[in-house]
Coordinates of C-alpha atoms in Angstrom, one line a residue:
M1 CA -39.5 -19.6 -17.1
G2 CA -38.8 -19.2 -20.6
R3 CA -36.5 -21.7 -22.4
K4 CA -36.5 -23.9 -19.0
Q5 CA -40.5 -25.0 -19.6
N6 CA -39.2 -26.6 -23.2
A7 CA -36.1 -28.5 -22.3
L8 CA -36.6 -32.1 -22.5
V9 CA -34.9 -33.4 -19.0
V10 CA -34.3 -31.9 -15.7
V11 CA -31.5 -32.7 -14.2
A12 CA -30.7 -32.0 -10.3
I13 CA -27.7 -31.5 -8.7
D14 CA -27.1 -32.1 -5.1
F15 CA -24.0 -30.4 -4.0
G16 CA -23.5 -31.5 0.2
T17 CA -21.5 -31.5 2.2
T18 CA -20.5 -35.0 2.9
Y19 CA -21.8 -36.6 -0.2
S20 CA -23.4 -35.3 -3.6
G21 CA -25.0 -36.4 -6.8
Y22 CA -27.7 -35.9 -9.4
A23 CA -31.0 -37.2 -10.5
Y24 CA -33.2 -36.6 -13.3
S25 CA -36.3 -37.2 -15.3
F26 CA -38.1 -37.0 -18.8
R27 CA -40.7 -33.9 -19.5
D28 CA -43.0 -36.2 -21.2
E29 CA -42.9 -39.3 -18.3
Y30 CA -43.0 -36.6 -15.4
K31 CA -46.4 -35.6 -17.1
K32 CA -47.7 -38.8 -16.5
D33 CA -46.0 -39.8 -13.2
H34 CA -44.5 -36.9 -11.4
T35 CA -42.3 -39.9 -9.1
K36 CA -40.9 -41.6 -12.5
I37 CA -37.1 -39.9 -11.4
Y38 CA -34.0 -42.0 -12.4
S39 CA -30.8 -41.2 -10.4
N40 CA -27.1 -42.9 -10.1
E41 CA -27.3 -44.9 -7.1
N42 CA -24.4 -47.0 -8.1
W43 CA -21.1 -45.1 -6.5
Q44 CA -18.5 -47.5 -5.8
S45 CA -16.0 -47.3 -3.3
G46 CA -13.3 -49.8 -4.8
D47 CA -13.8 -51.8 -1.2
G48 CA -17.2 -53.1 -1.6
L49 CA -19.1 -50.0 -0.4
I50 CA -22.1 -48.9 -2.8
T51 CA -23.7 -45.6 -1.8
A52 CA -26.6 -43.5 -3.6
K53 CA -24.1 -40.5 -3.7
A54 CA -20.6 -39.8 -4.4
P55 CA -18.7 -38.3 -1.5
T56 CA -17.8 -34.7 -1.9
A57 CA -14.1 -34.7 -2.2
I58 CA -12.1 -33.7 -4.9
L59 CA -8.3 -33.8 -6.3
F60 CA -6.4 -31.9 -8.2
D61 CA -3.0 -32.6 -10.0
E62 CA 0.1 -30.4 -10.2
D63 CA -0.7 -28.0 -12.9
G64 CA -3.9 -27.3 -10.9
K65 CA -6.3 -29.8 -13.3
L66 CA -9.0 -31.7 -12.1
D67 CA -7.7 -35.4 -11.6
S68 CA -10.9 -36.6 -10.0
F69 CA -13.5 -36.6 -7.6
G70 CA -15.8 -38.6 -5.3
Y71 CA -14.4 -42.2 -4.2
D72 CA -11.6 -41.8 -6.5
A73 CA -10.3 -38.7 -5.4
E74 CA -10.6 -40.2 -1.6
R75 CA -8.5 -43.6 -3.2
T76 CA -6.2 -42.2 -5.6
Y77 CA -5.0 -39.4 -3.1
S78 CA -4.2 -42.1 0.2
E79 CA -2.4 -43.7 -2.8
L80 CA 0.0 -40.8 -3.2
L81 CA 0.7 -40.1 0.3
E82 CA 1.4 -43.9 0.9
G83 CA 4.0 -43.7 -1.8
G84 CA 5.3 -40.1 -1.2
D85 CA 3.9 -38.9 -4.2
A86 CA 1.6 -36.4 -3.4
E87 CA 3.4 -33.5 -3.4
G88 CA 2.2 -30.9 -5.7
Y89 CA -1.6 -31.9 -5.4
S90 CA -4.5 -30.3 -3.6
Y91 CA -7.1 -32.7 -2.0
F92 CA -10.3 -31.1 -1.0
S93 CA -13.2 -32.8 1.2
R94 CA -16.4 -31.4 2.8
F95 CA -15.5 -27.7 2.0
K96 CA -19.4 -26.7 1.2
M97 CA -19.4 -25.4 4.8
K98 CA -17.6 -23.0 3.7
L99 CA -20.5 -21.1 2.3
F100 CA -22.7 -21.3 5.3
Q101 CA -22.0 -17.6 6.9
D102 CA -22.3 -18.0 11.2
E103 CA -22.9 -14.3 12.1
S104 CA -21.5 -15.0 15.5
A105 CA -18.2 -16.3 14.1
L106 CA -17.7 -13.5 11.3
Q107 CA -17.7 -10.6 14.2
H108 CA -13.8 -10.3 13.9
P109 CA -13.2 -7.9 11.1
I110 CA -10.0 -10.1 10.0
S111 CA -12.4 -13.2 10.4
R112 CA -14.7 -11.2 8.0
R113 CA -12.1 -10.3 5.5
K114 CA -11.1 -13.9 5.4
N115 CA -14.0 -15.9 5.2
K116 CA -15.9 -13.0 2.8
I117 CA -17.8 -15.0 0.2
S118 CA -16.8 -13.3 -3.1
R119 CA -14.9 -14.4 -6.4
D120 CA -11.8 -14.5 -4.3
L121 CA -12.2 -16.6 -1.7
I122 CA -10.0 -19.0 -1.0
L123 CA -10.4 -22.2 0.3
E124 CA -7.3 -24.5 1.7
D125 CA -6.6 -27.9 1.1
V126 CA -6.0 -30.7 3.7
T127 CA -2.2 -29.2 3.5
G128 CA -3.1 -25.8 3.9
K129 CA -2.7 -24.7 0.3
G130 CA -4.7 -22.0 -1.2
M131 CA -6.7 -22.1 -4.2
K132 CA -9.8 -20.4 -5.5
A133 CA -13.3 -21.4 -4.0
L134 CA -14.8 -20.6 -7.4
K135 CA -12.6 -23.4 -9.1
V136 CA -13.1 -26.2 -6.3
F137 CA -17.0 -25.5 -6.6
S138 CA -17.2 -25.1 -10.5
E139 CA -14.9 -28.2 -10.8
S140 CA -17.0 -30.5 -8.6
I141 CA -20.4 -29.8 -10.2
R142 CA -18.6 -29.9 -14.1
F143 CA -17.8 -33.5 -12.9
L144 CA -21.7 -34.1 -12.1
K145 CA -22.6 -32.4 -15.3
E146 CA -20.3 -34.4 -17.1
H147 CA -20.8 -37.8 -15.2
F148 CA -24.9 -37.4 -16.5
L149 CA -23.7 -36.5 -19.8
K150 CA -21.1 -39.3 -20.0
S151 CA -24.4 -41.6 -18.9
C152 CA -26.5 -40.7 -21.4
K153 CA -24.1 -40.9 -24.1
V154 CA -23.8 -44.9 -23.2
A155 CA -27.5 -44.9 -23.0
N156 CA -27.7 -43.7 -26.1
F157 CA -29.8 -40.7 -25.2
K158 CA -29.2 -37.8 -27.8
L159 CA -29.6 -34.7 -25.7
N160 CA -28.1 -31.0 -26.8
E161 CA -27.6 -28.2 -24.5
G162 CA -30.8 -26.2 -24.9
D163 CA -32.5 -29.9 -23.9
I164 CA -31.5 -29.9 -20.4
H165 CA -32.6 -27.6 -17.5
W166 CA -30.1 -28.1 -14.6
V167 CA -31.0 -27.7 -11.3
L168 CA -28.9 -27.0 -8.4
T169 CA -29.9 -27.3 -4.3
V170 CA -28.5 -24.9 -1.7
P171 CA -29.7 -24.6 1.8
A172 CA -32.2 -22.1 2.7
I173 CA -30.7 -20.9 5.4
W174 CA -27.9 -19.6 3.4
K175 CA -27.5 -15.8 2.5
D176 CA -28.0 -14.5 -0.7
N177 CA -24.4 -14.0 -1.8
A178 CA -23.8 -17.8 -0.5
K179 CA -26.6 -18.3 -3.6
Q180 CA -25.1 -16.3 -6.2
F181 CA -21.6 -17.9 -5.7
M182 CA -23.2 -21.2 -6.3
R183 CA -24.9 -20.0 -9.6
E184 CA -21.5 -18.7 -10.7
A185 CA -20.0 -21.8 -9.8
A186 CA -22.5 -23.3 -11.9
K187 CA -22.0 -20.9 -14.9
E188 CA -17.5 -21.6 -14.7
A189 CA -18.9 -25.3 -14.7
G190 CA -20.5 -24.5 -18.1
I191 CA -23.8 -24.3 -17.3
N192 CA -26.0 -22.3 -19.4
E193 CA -27.6 -19.4 -16.8
D194 CA -30.7 -19.5 -19.0
L195 CA -31.5 -23.5 -17.9
L196 CA -30.4 -22.8 -14.7
T197 CA -32.7 -22.8 -11.7
L198 CA -31.7 -23.1 -7.4
A199 CA -33.9 -25.1 -5.4
Y200 CA -34.1 -25.1 -1.7
E201 CA -33.1 -28.2 0.2
P202 CA -36.2 -28.3 2.4
E203 CA -38.8 -27.5 0.2
A204 CA -37.3 -29.5 -2.2
A205 CA -37.4 -32.6 0.3
A206 CA -41.5 -31.2 1.4
I207 CA -42.4 -31.1 -2.7
Y208 CA -40.8 -34.5 -2.7
C209 CA -42.7 -36.0 0.2
K210 CA -46.0 -34.2 -0.8
E211 CA -45.8 -35.6 -4.3
A212 CA -44.9 -39.2 -3.4
T213 CA -48.0 -39.4 -0.9
V214 CA -46.4 -42.8 0.5
Q215 CA -44.8 -42.2 3.9
R216 CA -43.1 -44.2 6.6
K217 CA -44.3 -43.4 9.7
E218 CA -41.9 -44.0 12.6
G219 CA -42.8 -46.1 15.2
T220 CA -45.8 -48.2 13.0
E221 CA -45.4 -51.5 11.3
G222 CA -44.3 -51.4 7.1
C223 CA -45.7 -48.5 5.4
S224 CA -48.7 -46.0 5.2
L225 CA -50.3 -43.7 3.0
Q226 CA -49.7 -40.2 4.6
S227 CA -51.5 -37.6 2.4
F228 CA -50.9 -34.0 2.5
E229 CA -54.3 -32.9 2.4
P230 CA -55.3 -29.2 2.2
G231 CA -54.8 -26.8 5.1
H232 CA -52.3 -30.2 6.7
Q233 CA -49.6 -27.8 8.4
F234 CA -46.0 -29.9 9.1
L235 CA -42.5 -29.2 10.0
V236 CA -39.7 -30.0 7.1
L237 CA -36.5 -31.1 9.1
D238 CA -33.8 -30.8 6.8
C239 CA -30.6 -32.9 8.4
G240 CA -28.0 -32.9 6.1
G241 CA -24.1 -33.5 6.6
G242 CA -23.3 -30.0 7.4
T243 CA -26.3 -28.0 8.0
I244 CA -29.4 -28.7 9.6
D245 CA -32.4 -26.8 8.0
V246 CA -35.8 -26.3 9.3
T247 CA -39.1 -24.7 7.8
T248 CA -42.7 -24.7 8.4
Y249 CA -45.2 -25.1 5.3
E250 CA -49.1 -25.4 4.8
V251 CA -50.3 -27.3 1.7
Q252 CA -53.1 -25.1 -0.2
N253 CA -56.2 -25.9 -2.0
D254 CA -54.5 -26.4 -5.0
S255 CA -51.8 -28.5 -3.6
V256 CA -49.2 -26.3 -4.0
L257 CA -47.0 -25.6 -0.6
K258 CA -47.1 -22.1 1.6
E259 CA -43.9 -21.4 3.5
L260 CA -45.1 -20.6 7.1
S261 CA -42.0 -19.6 8.6
E262 CA -38.7 -18.3 7.1
P263 CA -35.9 -21.1 6.9
S264 CA -33.3 -21.2 10.0
G265 CA -31.1 -23.9 11.3
G266 CA -27.5 -24.2 12.1
P267 CA -24.2 -26.1 11.5
W268 CA -25.2 -29.1 13.6
G269 CA -25.5 -31.8 10.5
G270 CA -23.8 -35.1 10.6
T271 CA -20.3 -33.9 10.2
F272 CA -20.4 -32.3 13.8
V273 CA -20.7 -35.9 15.0
D274 CA -17.6 -36.8 12.8
L275 CA -15.8 -34.2 14.5
E276 CA -16.9 -35.3 17.9
Y277 CA -16.0 -38.9 17.3
E278 CA -12.5 -37.5 16.1
C279 CA -11.6 -35.4 18.9
F280 CA -12.4 -38.6 21.3
L281 CA -10.0 -40.6 19.3
K282 CA -7.2 -37.9 19.3
D283 CA -7.5 -37.5 23.1
L284 CA -7.8 -41.6 23.8
F285 CA -4.4 -41.9 21.9
G286 CA -2.8 -38.6 22.2
K287 CA -2.7 -35.6 20.1
D288 CA 0.8 -36.3 18.8
V289 CA -0.1 -40.0 17.9
W290 CA -3.2 -38.9 16.0
E291 CA -1.5 -36.0 14.1
T292 CA 1.4 -38.8 13.1
Y293 CA -0.9 -41.3 12.0
I294 CA -3.6 -39.1 10.2
K295 CA 0.2 -37.6 8.0
E296 CA 1.7 -41.7 7.4
C297 CA -1.9 -43.4 7.0
P298 CA -4.2 -41.8 5.3
E299 CA -5.9 -44.4 3.4
D300 CA -6.3 -46.4 7.0
I301 CA -7.6 -42.7 8.3
L302 CA -10.6 -43.6 5.6
E303 CA -11.4 -46.8 6.5
I304 CA -11.8 -45.7 10.4
K305 CA -14.4 -42.9 9.0
R306 CA -16.3 -45.0 7.1
K307 CA -17.0 -47.8 9.7
F308 CA -18.0 -45.5 11.9
E309 CA -20.2 -43.8 9.5
A310 CA -21.8 -47.4 9.2
K311 CA -22.1 -47.4 13.1
K312 CA -23.5 -43.7 12.9
R313 CA -26.5 -45.1 11.3
G314 CA -27.1 -48.3 13.4
T315 CA -26.8 -46.1 16.9
K316 CA -30.0 -46.2 18.8
E317 CA -31.2 -44.4 21.5
S318 CA -32.2 -47.4 23.4
Q319 CA -29.2 -49.1 22.9
R320 CA -27.8 -51.3 25.8
T321 CA -25.3 -53.3 24.4
K322 CA -21.2 -52.0 23.5
T323 CA -20.4 -51.3 20.5
T324 CA -17.4 -52.4 18.9
I325 CA -15.2 -51.2 16.0
P326 CA -12.2 -52.7 14.6
Y327 CA -9.4 -50.4 13.4
P328 CA -6.1 -51.0 11.3
A329 CA -3.6 -53.0 13.0
S330 CA -1.5 -49.3 11.8
L331 CA -3.1 -47.5 14.6
F332 CA -2.0 -49.7 17.4
R333 CA 1.7 -50.1 15.7
T334 CA 1.7 -46.4 15.6
Y335 CA 0.3 -46.0 19.2
S336 CA 3.0 -48.2 20.5
T337 CA 5.8 -46.6 18.2
A338 CA 5.3 -43.6 19.6
C339 CA 5.5 -44.4 23.1
D340 CA 9.1 -45.0 22.2
I341 CA 11.6 -44.8 25.1
L342 CA 8.9 -44.1 28.6
L343 CA 7.1 -47.0 28.0
V344 CA 9.7 -49.3 26.4
M345 CA 11.6 -48.7 29.6
S346 CA 8.4 -49.7 31.4
T347 CA 7.8 -52.9 29.7
L348 CA 11.4 -53.8 30.3
L349 CA 11.3 -52.7 34.2
H350 CA 7.9 -54.0 34.7
G351 CA 7.1 -56.5 32.3
Q352 CA 4.3 -54.1 30.7
H353 CA 3.1 -54.2 27.1
P354 CA 2.7 -50.7 25.5
M355 CA -1.2 -51.6 24.5
E356 CA -1.6 -52.0 28.9
D357 CA -1.1 -48.2 29.0
L358 CA -3.8 -47.8 26.3
K359 CA -6.2 -50.1 28.6
K360 CA -5.1 -47.8 32.1
S361 CA -5.9 -44.8 30.2
V362 CA -8.8 -42.1 31.8
H363 CA -11.0 -43.9 29.2
S364 CA -10.2 -47.2 30.5
K365 CA -14.0 -47.7 32.2
T366 CA -15.8 -46.9 29.1
V367 CA -13.7 -48.1 26.3
T368 CA -12.2 -51.3 26.3
V369 CA -9.1 -52.7 23.9
S370 CA -9.2 -56.3 22.1
N371 CA -7.8 -57.6 19.2
E372 CA -7.3 -54.6 17.3
K373 CA -10.7 -53.7 18.3
L374 CA -12.3 -50.8 20.5
R375 CA -15.8 -51.8 22.7
Y376 CA -17.3 -48.4 23.4
E377 CA -20.0 -48.4 26.2
P378 CA -23.0 -47.2 24.8
K379 CA -22.7 -43.9 26.8
I380 CA -20.0 -42.8 24.9
I381 CA -20.9 -43.3 21.5
K382 CA -24.3 -41.6 22.5
Q383 CA -21.8 -38.6 23.6
F384 CA -20.6 -38.2 20.2
F385 CA -24.2 -37.1 18.7
E386 CA -25.6 -35.6 22.3
K387 CA -24.2 -31.7 21.1
S388 CA -25.6 -32.3 17.7
I389 CA -28.8 -33.6 18.6
E390 CA -29.6 -31.4 21.5
S391 CA -28.9 -27.7 19.2
I392 CA -31.5 -29.6 16.7
I393 CA -34.0 -30.3 19.4
S394 CA -34.1 -26.8 21.1
H395 CA -34.1 -25.5 17.8
V396 CA -36.9 -27.1 16.9
R397 CA -38.8 -26.7 20.1
D398 CA -38.3 -23.1 20.2
L399 CA -39.8 -23.0 16.5
L400 CA -43.1 -24.8 17.1
A401 CA -43.5 -22.8 20.0
T402 CA -43.6 -19.6 18.1
S403 CA -45.9 -21.2 16.0
K404 CA -48.1 -22.1 18.5
R405 CA -48.1 -18.1 19.7
Q406 CA -49.0 -17.5 15.9
R407 CA -51.6 -20.1 16.3
R408 CA -50.7 -22.4 13.6
H409 CA -51.1 -26.0 14.1
I410 CA -48.0 -28.0 13.2
D411 CA -48.8 -31.7 13.4
S412 CA -46.2 -33.5 11.7
I413 CA -42.4 -33.4 11.4
L414 CA -40.8 -34.5 8.2
M415 CA -37.2 -35.9 8.2
V416 CA -35.2 -36.0 5.4
G417 CA -31.7 -36.1 4.5
G418 CA -28.6 -38.3 5.2
F419 CA -28.5 -37.4 8.7
S420 CA -32.2 -38.5 9.2
D421 CA -31.5 -42.2 8.5
S422 CA -29.6 -41.9 12.1
P423 CA -32.0 -44.0 14.5
I424 CA -30.7 -42.0 17.3
L425 CA -31.7 -38.7 15.9
V426 CA -35.1 -40.1 15.0
E427 CA -36.0 -41.7 18.3
R428 CA -35.0 -38.4 20.2
V429 CA -37.2 -36.7 17.6
K430 CA -40.0 -38.9 18.8
R431 CA -39.7 -38.7 22.2
E432 CA -39.2 -35.2 22.7
F433 CA -42.3 -34.5 20.0
S434 CA -44.3 -37.4 20.8
N435 CA -47.6 -35.4 20.0
L436 CA -47.0 -34.9 16.7
V437 CA -46.2 -37.2 13.7
I438 CA -42.9 -38.2 12.5
I439 CA -42.6 -39.1 9.1
S440 CA -39.7 -39.9 6.7
P441 CA -39.7 -41.4 3.6
Q442 CA -38.3 -44.4 1.7
D443 CA -35.5 -42.5 0.6
A444 CA -35.0 -40.0 3.1
V445 CA -31.2 -39.6 1.5
L446 CA -32.5 -39.1 -1.9
A447 CA -35.7 -36.8 -0.9
V448 CA -34.1 -33.6 -1.6
L449 CA -32.2 -34.4 -4.9
K450 CA -35.7 -35.8 -6.3
G451 CA -37.9 -33.2 -5.1
A452 CA -35.3 -30.8 -6.9
V453 CA -36.2 -32.3 -9.9
M454 CA -39.6 -31.8 -9.1
F455 CA -39.1 -28.3 -8.8
G456 CA -37.5 -28.1 -11.7
H457 CA -40.3 -29.0 -13.5
N458 CA -42.7 -27.0 -11.7
P459 CA -41.7 -23.9 -9.3
E460 CA -45.3 -22.8 -8.8
L461 CA -45.1 -26.1 -6.5
I462 CA -44.0 -23.4 -3.9
S463 CA -46.7 -20.7 -3.9
E464 CA -45.5 -18.5 -1.0
R465 CA -42.4 -18.2 0.8
I466 CA -41.5 -15.4 3.9
C467 CA -39.5 -12.9 3.6
P468 CA -35.7 -13.9 5.2
R469 CA -34.3 -10.6 6.0
T470 CA -35.3 -7.1 5.8
Y471 CA -33.8 -5.3 2.2
G472 CA -33.7 -1.7 1.4
I473 CA -31.3 0.8 0.0
T474 CA -29.3 3.8 1.9
V475 CA -30.6 6.7 1.3
N476 CA -30.0 10.7 2.6
M477 CA -32.4 12.8 4.8
P478 CA -32.7 16.3 6.7
Y479 CA -30.6 16.0 9.7
D480 CA -32.2 16.0 13.1
D481 CA -30.1 16.6 15.9
R482 CA -32.8 15.2 18.6
R483 CA -32.7 11.5 16.7
H484 CA -29.8 11.5 14.1
P485 CA -26.1 10.6 15.6
A486 CA -23.4 13.3 15.2
K487 CA -21.3 11.1 12.7
L488 CA -23.6 10.7 10.0
K489 CA -24.2 14.5 10.0
C490 CA -23.2 15.8 6.5
L491 CA -23.8 19.0 4.4
I492 CA -24.9 18.5 0.8
E493 CA -25.6 21.4 -2.0
G494 CA -26.1 23.6 1.2
R495 CA -28.6 21.6 3.3
V496 CA -27.6 19.4 6.6
M497 CA -28.4 15.7 5.9
C498 CA -27.9 12.6 7.6
S499 CA -26.2 10.0 5.5
D500 CA -26.9 5.9 5.8
I501 CA -30.4 5.6 6.5
F502 CA -32.0 2.3 5.7
R503 CA -35.0 3.0 3.8
T504 CA -36.8 -0.5 3.9
I505 CA -38.3 -2.0 0.4
A506 CA -39.1 -5.5 1.7
K507 CA -39.6 -6.6 5.5
K508 CA -38.3 -9.4 7.3
G509 CA -41.6 -11.7 7.9
D510 CA -43.5 -10.4 5.1
P511 CA -45.6 -12.9 3.0
L512 CA -43.9 -12.7 -0.9
T513 CA -45.6 -14.8 -3.7
V514 CA -43.0 -16.9 -5.4
G515 CA -42.0 -15.4 -8.4
K516 CA -44.7 -12.5 -8.6
T517 CA -43.8 -10.2 -5.7
T518 CA -41.9 -7.2 -7.0
Y519 CA -41.5 -4.1 -4.7
T520 CA -41.2 -0.5 -6.2
M521 CA -39.4 2.4 -4.5
L522 CA -38.8 5.8 -5.9
C523 CA -35.8 8.1 -4.9
S524 CA -33.8 10.8 -6.1
P525 CA -30.1 11.7 -7.2
T526 CA -27.9 13.0 -4.2
R527 CA -26.8 15.4 -6.0
S528 CA -28.8 17.7 -9.3
T529 CA -25.5 17.5 -10.5
D530 CA -25.1 13.5 -10.5
T531 CA -24.9 12.4 -13.9
E532 CA -24.8 8.7 -12.2
A533 CA -27.4 7.6 -9.6
T534 CA -25.6 5.0 -7.4
V535 CA -28.0 2.7 -5.4
E536 CA -26.6 0.7 -2.5
V537 CA -28.8 -2.3 -1.5
Y538 CA -28.5 -3.8 1.8
Q539 CA -30.1 -6.7 3.9
S540 CA -30.4 -6.9 7.6
E541 CA -31.3 -9.5 10.0
N542 CA -33.7 -7.3 11.9
V543 CA -36.9 -6.5 11.4
N544 CA -36.8 -2.5 11.3
P545 CA -33.0 -1.3 10.4
I546 CA -32.2 2.1 10.9
Y547 CA -29.0 3.3 9.7
T548 CA -27.0 0.9 6.9
I549 CA -24.2 1.1 9.5
D550 CA -25.9 -0.9 12.2
K551 CA -25.2 -4.3 13.9
G552 CA -26.3 -7.1 11.3
V553 CA -26.8 -4.8 8.7
S554 CA -25.0 -5.7 5.6
R555 CA -24.1 -4.4 1.9
L556 CA -25.5 -6.5 -0.8
G557 CA -24.2 -4.5 -3.9
I558 CA -24.7 -1.3 -5.9
L559 CA -26.1 -0.6 -8.9
T560 CA -25.4 2.6 -11.3
V561 CA -27.5 4.2 -13.5
P562 CA -26.9 6.8 -15.7
I563 CA -29.0 10.1 -15.9
P564 CA -27.0 12.4 -17.9
D565 CA -29.8 15.3 -18.2
V566 CA -28.9 17.8 -15.1
E567 CA -31.2 20.2 -16.2
R568 CA -33.5 18.3 -14.5
G569 CA -31.9 18.6 -11.0
K570 CA -33.0 16.3 -8.5
S571 CA -36.3 16.1 -10.2
R572 CA -35.1 13.0 -11.9
R573 CA -36.7 10.1 -10.3
I574 CA -35.1 6.7 -9.9
K575 CA -37.0 3.7 -9.8
V576 CA -35.6 0.8 -7.5
E577 CA -37.6 -2.6 -8.2
M578 CA -36.9 -5.3 -6.2
H579 CA -38.3 -8.7 -7.5
F580 CA -38.4 -12.0 -5.6
G581 CA -38.1 -14.8 -7.8
Y582 CA -38.6 -18.3 -7.7
T583 CA -35.1 -19.0 -5.3
E584 CA -33.4 -15.5 -6.0
L585 CA -33.2 -11.9 -5.3
E586 CA -33.1 -9.5 -8.5
V587 CA -33.0 -5.7 -8.1
T588 CA -33.2 -3.3 -11.2
A589 CA -32.7 0.4 -11.0
S590 CA -34.2 3.0 -13.9
E591 CA -34.4 6.5 -14.3
E592 CA -38.2 7.0 -14.4
D593 CA -39.6 7.6 -17.8
T594 CA -36.7 7.0 -19.6
N595 CA -34.8 3.9 -21.4
R596 CA -31.9 4.2 -19.1
K597 CA -31.7 1.2 -16.4
A598 CA -28.7 -0.3 -14.7
E599 CA -27.4 -2.7 -17.2
A600 CA -27.1 -5.9 -15.1
T601 CA -29.8 -7.0 -12.2
F602 CA -28.6 -7.3 -8.7
E603 CA -26.0 -9.6 -7.8
C604 CA -24.7 -10.4 -4.3
L605 CA -20.9 -11.3 -4.8
M606 CA -18.6 -8.3 -4.2
K607 CA -15.3 -7.8 -6.1

């Protein structure tokens, strides 16, 4: 840990899809009380709404400089649009999901090139204008960093750069290049790499809940103590705005956590529900009406989204009454205006008001209109959640079945993350897994953030992880026409060889001792006259990949080692070391018995 251990304060930044925030604790106070963690829970929208985190929204001015972040960005951009002054500005929101790599969506070559995570990845703002993703992410992180530093000055805390150990949360299911991207963004934001740690979101939540010990059991009155005793096995269901992260753990005798299964999940978070809701409104009012409304009344669109967010947190599976949601008068005016001549003629000829047409739509049996309010039948509101919840339940069910086959004894589910505040999700999880104890901390929305602070103080709270993918390098070997494809046949220094062989170093499913596991492999130069040894590092979703050109295999990066002594020919041995750190993978390559080593450690971002 080096300089990190000497830091006076640990500051964790939870960079979420929908909301972002930070929390911190001082080293001396942490030693006495692990749960004494502070956070800024006073992010204000300006219209009375106060939340524990700020919306992940950022606005850049005409010169590409940061204008505002969070609620200020939402409000400022809406006002600019209302006044017709938004030209030249760039507004981004909920952009974190761009780093989630859904393999099924990346099968097409064009999609793969466009969405490849690199320093040159481009994000499109709400109008379609492009900006480097690294800038958007780094400026967002910079804002949160500066907000903390300003709050320190107000409180008369005198902190130097070396006094702060920064922790940045990332979904555990992200690929290595996405994690590396976040590290690069943090560096661009002015955070010293030696004082930066990445924390996996479900791990952080598990750490917090284990350390805090006071849990609220769903289905019981009040609070009860739920200690995480040695041998206790549980599943963490981290329900965020964008992704759902699922991991299983076991408490060890020394109270640290051992990962039982590699992280898994998908893009089924709270924004999935929001999308279903917006699609319904588009269908109800008409695509043209809705798109016109979005352009003409952005401030009111923001109000619609916020009111639905509040309703999301109150919707229950057992609900039998209708849900009433008020809407801005501007929505109904836009609808009436867009109906134009046909409905005006209908009104003149048949005495029918344009709003009557809405009342007689295909949704008239499930949605009613009254005084600028829509009243939804319970089944319609529940439908907005259905796809998301079904995906979550199915995934958890499969994971529990796998755990049972492996003779594990998962007896509880720990629900954390902002989306886990949704009663309909909690009720469904309780019903589907009635044989398990469903637990949620009192401050589920901050569990990841506070757990990340604890992880920063003591990363050894996680003792063992499961290798999420198979890692290896590409090598050549003597060609065998009985088992090697002809397209990989090549001639190297007079020998017939097979190229692109995937030589496994670490296998998917292997247990990894956190911060201590290092794999070593020896290989030789391709040619006896080579003055450089190129080591290409690959990863695969398959347990036993054969070739580096196989489906599901991707290249992570390249290391180049100088080997100038050609007189030794192929007898020169290259040592490849793959080290699994606390949350990141490092690979180094060196010529054995010399001091010649690749200058940089392995990194996942390709130019």
